[in-house]
Tab-separated table of C-alpha atoms and ligand atoms in Angstrom:
chain	number	residue	atom	x	y	z
A	19	MET	CA	128.674	99.608	104.463
A	20	ALA	CA	125.278	100.978	103.520
A	21	PHE	CA	124.844	104.647	102.549
A	22	LEU	CA	122.248	105.552	105.187
A	23	GLU	CA	122.282	103.601	108.446
A	24	LEU	CA	119.908	103.786	111.375
A	25	ILE	CA	121.385	101.920	114.314
A	26	GLY	CA	119.264	101.319	117.421
A	27	LEU	CA	117.512	104.622	116.682
A	28	THR	CA	115.217	105.688	119.522
A	29	LYS	CA	113.096	108.796	120.112
A	30	LYS	CA	110.847	109.364	123.095
A	31	PHE	CA	108.174	111.975	123.712
A	32	GLY	CA	107.768	111.998	127.487
A	33	ASP	CA	107.840	108.378	128.569
A	34	ALA	CA	106.484	106.990	125.315
A	35	ALA	CA	108.897	105.823	122.617
A	36	ALA	CA	107.681	107.031	119.205
A	37	VAL	CA	110.633	105.206	117.598
A	38	SER	CA	112.243	102.321	119.409
A	39	LYS	CA	115.611	100.695	118.588
A	40	VAL	CA	115.165	100.919	114.840
A	41	ASP	CA	117.892	99.336	112.684
A	42	LEU	CA	117.832	100.001	108.953
A	43	ALA	CA	120.424	99.971	106.178
A	44	VAL	CA	119.683	101.842	102.943
A	45	GLU	CA	121.936	101.591	99.887
A	46	GLN	CA	122.879	104.661	97.859
A	47	GLY	CA	120.286	105.285	95.136
A	48	GLN	CA	117.668	103.063	96.767
A	49	PHE	CA	114.010	104.115	96.989
A	50	VAL	CA	112.740	103.224	100.458
A	51	CYS	CA	109.182	103.539	101.739
A	52	LEU	CA	108.394	103.705	105.435
A	53	LEU	CA	104.920	102.210	105.535
A	54	GLY	CA	102.556	101.731	108.449
A	55	PRO	CA	99.377	102.867	110.167
A	56	SER	CA	98.891	106.254	111.786
A	57	GLY	CA	101.076	106.765	114.837
A	58	CYS	CA	103.563	103.949	114.134
A	59	GLY	CA	106.548	106.335	114.045
A	60	LYS	CA	107.122	106.952	110.312
A	61	THR	CA	107.220	110.759	110.427
A	62	THR	CA	109.335	110.767	113.576
A	63	THR	CA	111.866	108.492	111.842
A	64	LEU	CA	111.918	110.799	108.792
A	65	ARG	CA	112.354	113.907	110.939
A	66	LEU	CA	115.215	112.220	112.782
A	67	ILE	CA	116.884	111.464	109.428
A	68	ALA	CA	116.350	115.074	108.308
A	69	GLY	CA	117.873	116.414	111.525
A	70	PHE	CA	114.711	118.195	112.743
A	71	LEU	CA	114.729	115.930	115.810
A	72	THR	CA	117.585	114.661	117.971
A	73	PRO	CA	117.476	111.008	119.003
A	74	ASP	CA	117.429	109.795	122.597
A	75	GLY	CA	119.379	106.698	121.665
A	76	GLY	CA	121.179	105.095	118.747
A	77	GLU	CA	122.766	106.739	115.718
A	78	ILE	CA	122.162	107.913	112.170
A	79	ARG	CA	125.098	107.587	109.790
A	80	VAL	CA	125.475	108.719	106.198
A	81	GLY	CA	128.437	107.351	104.270
A	82	GLY	CA	129.827	106.033	107.556
A	83	ARG	CA	129.776	109.495	109.208
A	84	VAL	CA	127.649	109.926	112.334
A	85	LEU	CA	125.100	112.742	111.787
A	86	SER	CA	122.932	112.132	114.850
A	87	ARG	CA	123.370	110.415	118.155
A	88	ALA	CA	121.795	110.766	121.612
A	89	GLY	CA	121.814	114.446	122.525
A	90	SER	CA	123.624	115.724	119.416
A	91	SER	CA	122.526	116.201	115.859
A	92	GLU	CA	123.985	117.947	112.830
A	93	PRO	CA	121.424	120.615	111.734
A	94	PRO	CA	119.260	120.021	108.639
A	95	GLU	CA	121.059	122.658	106.532
A	96	ARG	CA	124.366	120.821	106.978
A	97	ARG	CA	122.945	117.544	105.663
A	98	ASN	CA	122.812	117.091	101.918
A	99	MET	CA	119.093	116.313	102.089
A	100	SER	CA	115.853	117.906	100.850
A	101	MET	CA	112.487	117.309	102.450
A	102	ILE	CA	109.018	117.534	100.929
A	103	PHE	CA	105.952	117.959	103.118
A	104	GLN	CA	102.319	117.035	102.691
A	105	SER	CA	101.398	120.737	102.939
A	106	TYR	CA	103.786	121.749	100.064
A	107	ALA	CA	105.126	124.638	102.225
A	108	LEU	CA	105.598	127.040	99.284
A	109	TRP	CA	106.220	130.771	99.711
A	110	PRO	CA	102.880	132.380	98.734
A	111	HIS	CA	104.441	135.726	97.705
A	112	MET	CA	106.986	134.159	95.351
A	113	THR	CA	106.395	132.942	91.794
A	114	VAL	CA	107.045	129.336	90.808
A	115	PHE	CA	110.473	130.337	89.469
A	116	GLU	CA	111.370	132.243	92.657
A	117	ASN	CA	110.175	129.398	94.899
A	118	VAL	CA	112.318	126.896	93.022
A	119	ALA	CA	115.362	129.180	92.792
A	120	TYR	CA	115.180	130.114	96.486
A	121	GLY	CA	117.480	127.331	97.735
A	122	LEU	CA	120.140	128.246	95.165
A	123	ARG	CA	119.970	131.946	96.127
A	124	LEU	CA	120.516	130.961	99.779
A	125	ARG	CA	123.661	129.151	98.661
A	126	ARG	CA	124.772	132.362	96.916
A	127	LEU	CA	125.418	130.695	93.576
A	128	PRO	CA	126.189	132.908	90.538
A	129	LYS	CA	123.083	134.367	88.876
A	130	THR	CA	123.642	132.552	85.584
A	131	GLU	CA	123.931	129.184	87.353
A	132	ILE	CA	120.759	129.861	89.355
A	133	GLN	CA	118.975	130.710	86.097
A	134	SER	CA	120.123	127.636	84.194
A	135	ARG	CA	119.636	125.109	87.022
A	136	THR	CA	116.162	126.451	87.782
A	137	ASP	CA	115.209	126.405	84.076
A	138	THR	CA	116.404	122.807	83.762
A	139	ILE	CA	114.474	121.520	86.761
A	140	LEU	CA	111.325	123.461	85.744
A	141	ALA	CA	111.490	121.716	82.364
A	142	VAL	CA	112.043	118.289	83.943
A	143	THR	CA	109.057	118.744	86.259
A	144	LYS	CA	106.914	120.198	83.439
A	145	LEU	CA	106.514	123.553	85.167
A	146	HIS	CA	108.209	125.846	82.640
A	147	MET	CA	104.849	127.151	81.353
A	148	LEU	CA	103.814	128.093	84.917
A	149	ARG	CA	107.053	129.795	85.960
A	150	ASP	CA	105.498	133.231	86.559
A	151	ARG	CA	102.424	132.055	88.492
A	152	TYR	CA	102.035	132.331	92.255
A	153	PRO	CA	101.197	129.219	94.383
A	154	GLY	CA	97.636	130.501	94.898
A	155	GLU	CA	97.142	130.275	91.128
A	156	LEU	CA	98.120	126.587	90.929
A	157	SER	CA	96.247	123.300	91.427
A	158	GLY	CA	97.259	120.954	94.263
A	159	GLY	CA	99.177	118.697	91.877
A	160	GLN	CA	101.036	121.653	90.362
A	161	GLN	CA	101.931	122.949	93.831
A	162	GLN	CA	103.286	119.547	94.787
A	163	ARG	CA	105.334	119.552	91.595
A	164	VAL	CA	106.810	122.930	92.575
A	165	SER	CA	107.815	121.524	95.959
A	166	LEU	CA	109.466	118.589	94.140
A	167	ALA	CA	111.333	120.968	91.801
A	168	ARG	CA	112.438	123.112	94.742
A	169	ALA	CA	113.736	120.043	96.577
A	170	LEU	CA	115.595	118.682	93.550
A	171	VAL	CA	117.192	121.884	92.259
A	172	VAL	CA	119.773	121.813	95.079
A	173	LYS	CA	120.890	118.315	93.945
A	174	PRO	CA	120.394	116.541	97.284
A	175	GLU	CA	122.026	113.196	97.963
A	176	THR	CA	118.892	112.171	99.812
A	177	LEU	CA	115.280	113.146	99.183
A	178	LEU	CA	112.843	112.800	102.099
A	179	LEU	CA	109.099	112.860	101.428
A	180	ASP	CA	106.393	112.899	104.098
A	181	GLU	CA	103.026	111.726	102.709
A	182	PRO	CA	103.561	114.026	99.693
A	183	LEU	CA	100.444	112.961	97.780
A	184	SER	CA	97.794	112.717	100.472
A	185	ASN	CA	96.130	116.021	99.487
A	186	LEU	CA	95.658	114.964	95.867
A	187	ASP	CA	92.791	113.070	94.269
A	188	ALA	CA	93.210	109.393	93.342
A	189	ASN	CA	94.041	109.881	89.628
A	190	LEU	CA	96.587	112.587	90.271
A	191	ARG	CA	98.161	110.538	93.078
A	192	GLU	CA	98.768	107.698	90.652
A	193	GLU	CA	100.282	110.031	88.055
A	194	MET	CA	102.492	111.800	90.621
A	195	ARG	CA	103.868	108.640	92.193
A	196	ILE	CA	105.023	107.468	88.756
A	197	GLU	CA	106.609	110.874	88.237
A	198	ILE	CA	108.349	110.744	91.633
A	199	ARG	CA	109.766	107.319	90.787
A	200	ASN	CA	110.834	108.495	87.291
A	201	LEU	CA	112.673	111.489	88.734
A	202	HIS	CA	114.387	109.190	91.232
A	203	ASP	CA	115.516	106.911	88.382
A	204	GLN	CA	116.733	109.867	86.362
A	205	PHE	CA	118.803	111.511	89.136
A	206	ARG	CA	119.586	108.433	91.313
A	207	TYR	CA	119.523	110.167	94.699
A	208	THR	CA	118.469	108.094	97.707
A	209	THR	CA	114.777	108.464	98.535
A	210	VAL	CA	113.024	107.880	101.858
A	211	TYR	CA	109.258	108.172	101.409
A	212	VAL	CA	106.699	108.045	104.217
A	213	THR	CA	103.230	106.738	103.434
A	214	HIS	CA	100.365	104.804	104.999
A	215	ASP	CA	99.171	103.731	101.545
A	216	GLN	CA	100.364	100.230	100.680
A	217	THR	CA	99.738	100.649	96.934
A	218	GLU	CA	101.876	103.778	96.921
A	219	ALA	CA	104.685	101.886	98.672
A	220	MET	CA	104.405	98.803	96.464
A	221	THR	CA	104.474	100.802	93.215
A	222	THR	CA	107.358	103.119	94.048
A	223	ALA	CA	109.787	101.420	96.429
A	224	ASP	CA	112.762	99.088	96.033
A	225	LEU	CA	112.610	98.468	99.777
A	226	VAL	CA	109.377	98.578	101.777
A	227	VAL	CA	109.848	99.030	105.522
A	228	VAL	CA	106.711	98.097	107.450
A	229	MET	CA	106.573	99.903	110.781
A	230	ASN	CA	104.433	98.957	113.754
A	231	GLN	CA	104.363	100.653	117.170
A	232	GLY	CA	107.687	102.433	116.789
A	233	GLY	CA	109.606	99.448	115.411
A	234	ILE	CA	110.196	97.700	112.104
A	235	ASP	CA	108.148	94.534	111.606
A	236	GLN	CA	109.661	93.684	108.242
A	237	ALA	CA	111.834	95.258	105.533
A	238	GLY	CA	111.991	93.740	102.066
A	239	SER	CA	111.154	94.094	98.403
A	240	PRO	CA	107.462	94.651	97.583
A	241	GLU	CA	107.266	91.004	96.469
A	242	ASP	CA	108.880	89.757	99.683
A	243	ILE	CA	106.537	91.743	101.847
A	244	TYR	CA	103.474	90.628	99.920
A	245	LYS	CA	104.321	86.984	99.313
A	246	ARG	CA	106.362	86.264	102.412
A	247	PRO	CA	104.974	88.385	105.261
A	248	ALA	CA	106.906	87.736	108.468
A	249	SER	CA	104.128	88.607	110.878
A	250	GLU	CA	100.368	88.682	111.167
A	251	PHE	CA	100.531	92.474	111.251
A	252	VAL	CA	102.397	92.646	107.912
A	253	ALA	CA	100.130	90.032	106.302
A	254	ARG	CA	97.043	92.024	107.286
A	255	PHE	CA	98.478	95.443	106.445
A	256	ILE	CA	99.692	94.489	102.968
A	257	GLY	CA	96.771	93.246	100.921
A	258	GLY	CA	93.665	91.348	101.900
A	259	THR	CA	94.198	88.209	103.871
A	260	ASN	CA	92.423	85.710	106.122
A	261	ILE	CA	94.103	84.691	109.335
A	262	LEU	CA	93.197	81.233	110.661
A	263	ARG	CA	94.529	79.965	113.967
A	264	GLY	CA	95.440	76.501	115.036
A	265	ILE	CA	97.956	74.231	116.695
A	266	ARG	CA	101.094	73.209	114.891
A	267	MET	CA	101.095	69.618	113.614
A	268	GLY	CA	104.457	68.223	112.553
A	269	ASN	CA	106.704	70.338	110.387
A	270	ASP	CA	104.325	71.687	107.814
A	271	ALA	CA	100.735	71.716	109.037
A	272	VAL	CA	98.380	73.502	111.393
A	273	LYS	CA	95.181	72.028	112.819
A	274	CYS	CA	92.353	74.508	113.440
A	275	ALA	CA	89.697	74.135	116.148
A	276	ASN	CA	87.060	73.037	113.582
A	277	GLY	CA	89.265	70.080	112.515
A	278	LEU	CA	90.508	71.754	109.303
A	279	VAL	CA	94.120	70.757	108.689
A	280	LEU	CA	96.092	73.286	106.663
A	281	ARG	CA	99.310	72.101	105.095
A	282	CYS	CA	101.510	75.175	104.614
A	283	ASP	CA	104.282	75.305	102.007
A	284	SER	CA	105.912	78.348	103.578
A	285	GLY	CA	106.276	80.274	106.775
A	286	ASP	CA	107.712	79.958	110.220
A	287	PHE	CA	107.197	76.716	112.118
A	288	ALA	CA	109.847	77.494	114.694
A	289	ALA	CA	107.435	78.243	117.504
A	290	ALA	CA	105.414	75.394	118.950
A	291	GLY	CA	101.809	75.782	120.037
A	292	GLU	CA	99.398	78.216	118.494
A	293	THR	CA	100.246	79.361	114.982
A	294	ALA	CA	98.420	81.713	112.646
A	295	VAL	CA	98.041	80.877	108.971
A	296	SER	CA	97.640	83.618	106.372
A	297	VAL	CA	95.767	82.937	103.116
A	298	ARG	CA	95.091	85.815	100.736
A	299	HIS	CA	91.463	86.397	99.637
A	300	HIS	CA	92.243	85.837	95.962
A	301	ASP	CA	94.206	82.616	96.608
A	302	ILE	CA	91.183	80.712	97.879
A	303	GLU	CA	89.245	78.557	95.426
A	304	LEU	CA	85.480	78.398	95.804
A	305	LYS	CA	83.854	75.189	94.530
A	306	ALA	CA	80.408	73.649	94.327
A	307	GLU	CA	81.777	70.083	94.698
A	308	ARG	CA	84.189	68.787	97.346
A	309	PRO	CA	87.746	69.000	95.994
A	310	PRO	CA	89.894	65.831	96.391
A	311	GLY	CA	92.269	65.401	99.356
A	312	ASP	CA	91.975	65.284	103.146
A	313	THR	CA	93.658	68.581	103.970
A	314	ASN	CA	93.212	72.258	103.049
A	315	VAL	CA	89.531	71.706	102.275
A	316	VAL	CA	86.608	73.015	104.297
A	317	SER	CA	82.896	73.305	103.709
A	318	GLY	CA	80.839	76.416	104.340
A	319	THR	CA	77.838	78.514	103.407
A	320	VAL	CA	77.883	81.686	101.338
A	321	ALA	CA	77.072	84.498	103.786
A	322	ARG	CA	77.472	87.331	101.276
A	323	GLN	CA	78.402	87.821	97.655
A	324	ILE	CA	79.248	91.158	96.014
A	325	TYR	CA	79.570	91.570	92.245
A	326	LEU	CA	82.438	93.973	91.532
A	327	GLY	CA	82.656	93.880	87.738
A	328	SER	CA	86.071	92.231	87.426
A	329	HIS	CA	85.444	89.661	90.232
A	330	ARG	CA	83.062	88.548	92.951
A	331	ASP	CA	83.838	89.125	96.607
A	332	TYR	CA	82.558	86.320	98.878
A	333	LEU	CA	82.163	85.922	102.597
A	334	VAL	CA	81.796	82.247	103.487
A	335	GLU	CA	80.906	80.965	106.949
A	336	ILE	CA	82.874	77.754	107.489
A	337	GLU	CA	82.342	74.884	109.925
A	338	GLY	CA	82.839	76.275	113.418
A	339	GLY	CA	81.330	79.684	112.556
A	340	GLU	CA	84.419	81.523	111.320
A	341	LYS	CA	84.020	83.746	108.236
A	342	ILE	CA	86.470	83.541	105.347
A	343	ARG	CA	86.731	86.102	102.578
A	344	ALA	CA	87.417	84.828	99.094
A	345	VAL	CA	87.716	86.610	95.764
A	346	ALA	CA	86.527	84.574	92.775
A	347	PRO	CA	86.222	85.135	89.020
A	348	VAL	CA	82.899	86.552	87.862
A	349	SER	CA	82.081	83.162	86.300
A	350	VAL	CA	81.959	81.574	89.782
A	351	ASP	CA	78.461	82.666	90.799
A	352	MET	CA	77.158	81.123	94.068
A	353	PRO	CA	74.085	82.683	95.723
A	354	THR	CA	73.838	83.581	99.411
A	355	GLY	CA	72.908	80.537	101.498
A	356	LYS	CA	74.451	77.982	99.105
A	357	SER	CA	76.678	75.234	100.534
A	358	VAL	CA	80.142	75.451	99.036
A	359	TRP	CA	83.668	74.092	99.446
A	360	LEU	CA	86.787	76.144	99.904
A	361	TYR	CA	90.210	74.931	98.782
A	362	LEU	CA	93.130	76.699	100.460
A	363	ALA	CA	96.075	75.325	98.458
A	364	PRO	CA	99.237	74.599	100.532
A	365	GLU	CA	101.332	76.877	98.293
A	366	HIS	CA	99.116	79.793	99.364
A	367	CYS	CA	99.080	78.949	103.096
A	368	ARG	CA	101.770	80.712	105.085
A	369	ALA	CA	102.380	79.913	108.749
A	370	LEU	CA	103.110	82.907	110.955
A	371	ALA	CA	104.680	82.190	114.320
A	372	ARG	CA	104.703	85.819	115.465
B	7	ATP	P1	100.803	109.525	110.826
B	7	ATP	O1	100.713	108.610	109.646
B	7	ATP	O2	99.486	109.694	111.528
B	7	ATP	O3	101.492	110.830	110.543
B	7	ATP	P2	103.249	108.407	111.975
B	7	ATP	O4	103.452	106.950	111.761
B	7	ATP	O5	103.997	109.325	111.092
B	7	ATP	O6	101.688	108.742	111.935
B	7	ATP	P3	104.491	109.804	114.156
B	7	ATP	O7	104.024	111.161	113.736
B	7	ATP	O8	105.906	109.472	113.936
B	7	ATP	O9	103.583	108.681	113.495
B	7	ATP	O10	104.129	109.622	115.694
B	7	ATP	C1	104.516	108.475	116.434
B	7	ATP	C2	104.015	108.636	117.868
B	7	ATP	O11	104.695	109.716	118.502
B	7	ATP	C3	102.531	108.944	117.963
B	7	ATP	O12	102.007	108.263	119.073
B	7	ATP	C4	102.495	110.444	118.187
B	7	ATP	O13	101.350	110.826	118.915
B	7	ATP	C5	103.770	110.686	118.970
B	7	ATP	N1	104.331	112.018	118.712
B	7	ATP	C6	104.802	112.470	117.526
B	7	ATP	N2	105.277	113.739	117.640
B	7	ATP	C7	105.090	114.093	118.943
B	7	ATP	C8	105.378	115.267	119.720
B	7	ATP	N3	105.953	116.330	119.174
B	7	ATP	N4	105.054	115.252	121.005
B	7	ATP	C9	104.479	114.165	121.584
B	7	ATP	N5	104.195	113.028	120.932
B	7	ATP	C10	104.497	112.988	119.634
């Protein structure tokens, strides 16, 4: 039995389902990211887990105990969970120390315990030097650190984070996500983290849950999701990819309208008829001469080339008019208008039936 279970979880606003029949099992101590585009239901799922919303269908269980089901929901304060918001939600009239200690005061713990637990967490989150400042006297990153300290001081079993870094600049975001993962590893609570940023999800999570239109398209390790996307949506959302369409040929190939036959070493060939094939930009080889072999090779013309320091980004128009994006080493320098060959190796071609 998993620690946190969502079973057929459904939430509607009016007639529209924001979350629809979601099933998810999270192990104790796991770091899970709910990842997906705006409006796909991530925040609603998180708020259901926190107990701020009551589901219309399905259940939420923690340690086998039902916390939410249709029409009834244990309130947030009775769940051993802390939530962190994008807006930090700090008390402006309280110092850093008072903000962090607030949750312990509410629990009426002895003064000495409040003092020592708050001191410890301020040290862990590198806030001890700022303990007497007010939120208005802190940078965005420092404020987010205070909200982390405040969430952790109550020793939650589960930490819920809703886009916690979206107000920070790129460098600070990178630093903070490493810190959030380090704190998770140090205290081993279960983390559910909502983000629309795939890099954030890939660098922090043990389990990435890709959501699409209120449901889960795929849940897996970052490597699974990247290397073995289960749907066209996941392939496109995680990393740059080309999607080519064709008709299935035998058990391992797809024939595109322009005659290009793509042998695919992986994917789903279960469905007959039209199949999409995903090939990542950086897995395509760009060549001046025709590579050997009858399959996975197509000719084209360079439509655009951008020099990006560490690589060149190409757009190649292939036979039939379709455009393929390919990332090549800087040493592969083909000018716009040049005739080229593309090799899409079978080990990088993944058939997607859905
Ligand atoms: P974002 O990344 O933009 O925050 P999200 O994936 O977190 O998006 P949700 O906030 O869960 O998405 O919203 C899912 C859907 O439910 C959206 O279509 C949204 O408009 C709708 N929705 C969310 N909250 C409410 C509400 N209180 N009333 C009506 N509709 C809502």
